Every structure is written in structure tokens, then in C-alpha cells.
Short mmCIF file of C-alpha atoms in Angstrom, two decimals:
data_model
loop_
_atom_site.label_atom_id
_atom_site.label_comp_id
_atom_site.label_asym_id
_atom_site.label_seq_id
_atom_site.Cartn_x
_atom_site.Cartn_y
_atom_site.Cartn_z
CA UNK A 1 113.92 130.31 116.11
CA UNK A 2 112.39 127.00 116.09
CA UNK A 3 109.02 128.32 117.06
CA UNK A 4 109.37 130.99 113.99
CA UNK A 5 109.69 128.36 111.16
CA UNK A 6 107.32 125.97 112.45
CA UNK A 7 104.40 129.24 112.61
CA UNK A 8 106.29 129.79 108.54
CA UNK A 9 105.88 126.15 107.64
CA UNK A 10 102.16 126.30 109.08
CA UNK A 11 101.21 129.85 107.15
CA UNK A 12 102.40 128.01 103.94
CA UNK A 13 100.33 124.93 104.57
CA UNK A 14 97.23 126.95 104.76
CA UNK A 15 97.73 128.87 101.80
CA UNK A 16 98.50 126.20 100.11
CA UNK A 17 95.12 124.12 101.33
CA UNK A 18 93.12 127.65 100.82
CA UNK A 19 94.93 127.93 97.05
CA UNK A 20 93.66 124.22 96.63
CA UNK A 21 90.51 125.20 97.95
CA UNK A 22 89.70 127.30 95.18
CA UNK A 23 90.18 124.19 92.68
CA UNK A 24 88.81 121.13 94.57
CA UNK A 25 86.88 120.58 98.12
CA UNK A 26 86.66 116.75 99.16
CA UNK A 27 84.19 115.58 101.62
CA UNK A 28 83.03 111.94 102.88
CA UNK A 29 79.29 111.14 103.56
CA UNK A 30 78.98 107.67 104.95
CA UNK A 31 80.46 105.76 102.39
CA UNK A 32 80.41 108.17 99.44
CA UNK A 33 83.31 110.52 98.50
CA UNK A 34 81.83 113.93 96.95
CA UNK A 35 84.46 115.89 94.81
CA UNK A 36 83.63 119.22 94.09
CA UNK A 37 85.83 120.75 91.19
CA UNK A 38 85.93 124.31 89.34
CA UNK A 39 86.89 123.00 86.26
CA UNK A 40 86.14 119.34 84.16
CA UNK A 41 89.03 117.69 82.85
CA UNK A 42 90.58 114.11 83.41
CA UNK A 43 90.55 113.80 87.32
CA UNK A 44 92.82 111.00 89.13
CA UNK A 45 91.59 109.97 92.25
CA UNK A 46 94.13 107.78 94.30
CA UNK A 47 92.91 106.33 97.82
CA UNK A 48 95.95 105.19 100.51
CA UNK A 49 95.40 103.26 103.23
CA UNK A 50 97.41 104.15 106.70
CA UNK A 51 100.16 101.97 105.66
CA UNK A 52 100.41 103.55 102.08
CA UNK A 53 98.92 101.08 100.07
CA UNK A 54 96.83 102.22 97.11
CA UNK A 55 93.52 100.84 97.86
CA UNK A 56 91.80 102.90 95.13
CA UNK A 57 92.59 104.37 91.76
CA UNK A 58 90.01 106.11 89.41
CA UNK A 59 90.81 107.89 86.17
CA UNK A 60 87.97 109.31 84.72
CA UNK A 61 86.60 112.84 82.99
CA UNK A 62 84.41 114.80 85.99
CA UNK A 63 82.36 117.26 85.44
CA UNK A 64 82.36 121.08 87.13
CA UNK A 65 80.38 121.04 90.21
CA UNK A 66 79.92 117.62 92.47
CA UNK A 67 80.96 114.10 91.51
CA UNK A 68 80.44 111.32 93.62
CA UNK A 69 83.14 108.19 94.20
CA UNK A 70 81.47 105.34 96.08
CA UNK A 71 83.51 103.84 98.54
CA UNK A 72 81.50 100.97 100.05
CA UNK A 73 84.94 98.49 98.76
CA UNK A 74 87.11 99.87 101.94
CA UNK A 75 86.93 98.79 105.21
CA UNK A 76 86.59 100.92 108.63
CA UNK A 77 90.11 103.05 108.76
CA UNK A 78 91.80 106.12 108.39
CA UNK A 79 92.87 107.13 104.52
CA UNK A 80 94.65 109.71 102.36
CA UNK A 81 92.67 110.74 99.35
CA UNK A 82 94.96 112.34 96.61
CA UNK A 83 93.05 114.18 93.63
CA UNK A 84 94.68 114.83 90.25
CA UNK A 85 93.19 116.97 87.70
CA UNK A 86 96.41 118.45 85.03
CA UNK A 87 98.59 120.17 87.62
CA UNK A 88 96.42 120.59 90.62
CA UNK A 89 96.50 118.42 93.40
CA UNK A 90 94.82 117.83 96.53
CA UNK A 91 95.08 116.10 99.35
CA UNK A 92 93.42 115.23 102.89
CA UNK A 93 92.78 112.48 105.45
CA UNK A 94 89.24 110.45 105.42
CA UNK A 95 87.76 108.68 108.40
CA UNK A 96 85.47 106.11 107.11
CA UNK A 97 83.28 104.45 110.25
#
């Protein structure tokens, strides 16, 4: 039974991630965060450290297609990147070197 709900809990993480997908896809090149969106529109973009403290927060109106975030401010760690645009949300884990 146990085995069951964990496979559930996994099929509705990916469709959630592939539903996000559709909306936003975040990627890290060296030191620069690209954000590609479908739509423009006021975009929040929240950084966390591994301990949860906010070590970035950007407001500002992006474009459809790529935006760039530079991130040259944070220091060699692990991160959670949360992006905001109206009522879609994403989230994943960065590795910056």
C-alpha cells in the first residue's frame, strides 16, 4: 500500500512539473539564471538558500521568451529558486559552483 501512494504522489509531481513546464523552464549557466516564460506579466523571482533564507528577491515585468537574472551576489551552494508570475509558480533546486 505504501509503495502504491508513494508511485501516486510521484505521478502527481510530474504532472505538476510538466503542467509548469508549459509556463516557465529555469536553467543556470555559470552564474546567470535564464527564465524562459510563455507569457509577460509581473514575474517574482525569490532565491532560498539551503537553510531557507531569502537570499534574493526580484519583482520586475519579463518579457515572453528568455530573461536573464545575474547571480554573481551568491556564494558556492545549493538553492531553491521560486518563480511567481499571477498564479503560476515554479520551483527547482540550483547548484551554483
Amino acid at each position: 500500500m505504501i509503495v502504491l501512494e508513494e508511485l501516486q504522489i510521484h505521478l502527481k509531481q510530474m504532472l505538476y512539473q510538466k503542467r509548469i513546464q508549459e509556463f516557465f523552464n529555469v536553467r543556470l549557466y555559470g552564474k546567470t539564471l535564464q527564465i524562459s516564460s510563455t507569457a509577460s506579466g509581473v514575474t517574482k523571482v525569490n532565491i532560498f538558500d539551503a537553510l531557507g533564507h531569502n537570499k534574493l528577491e526580484q519583482e520586475s515585468a519579463l518579457s515572453s521568451g528568455v530573461n536573464s537574472i545575474d547571480l554573481q551576489s551568491l556564494e558556492a551552494g545549493s538553492y531553491l529558486v521560486r518563480v511567481r508570475q499571477g498564479t503560476k509558480m515554479a520551483q527547482t533546486r540550483i547548484r551554483i559552483q
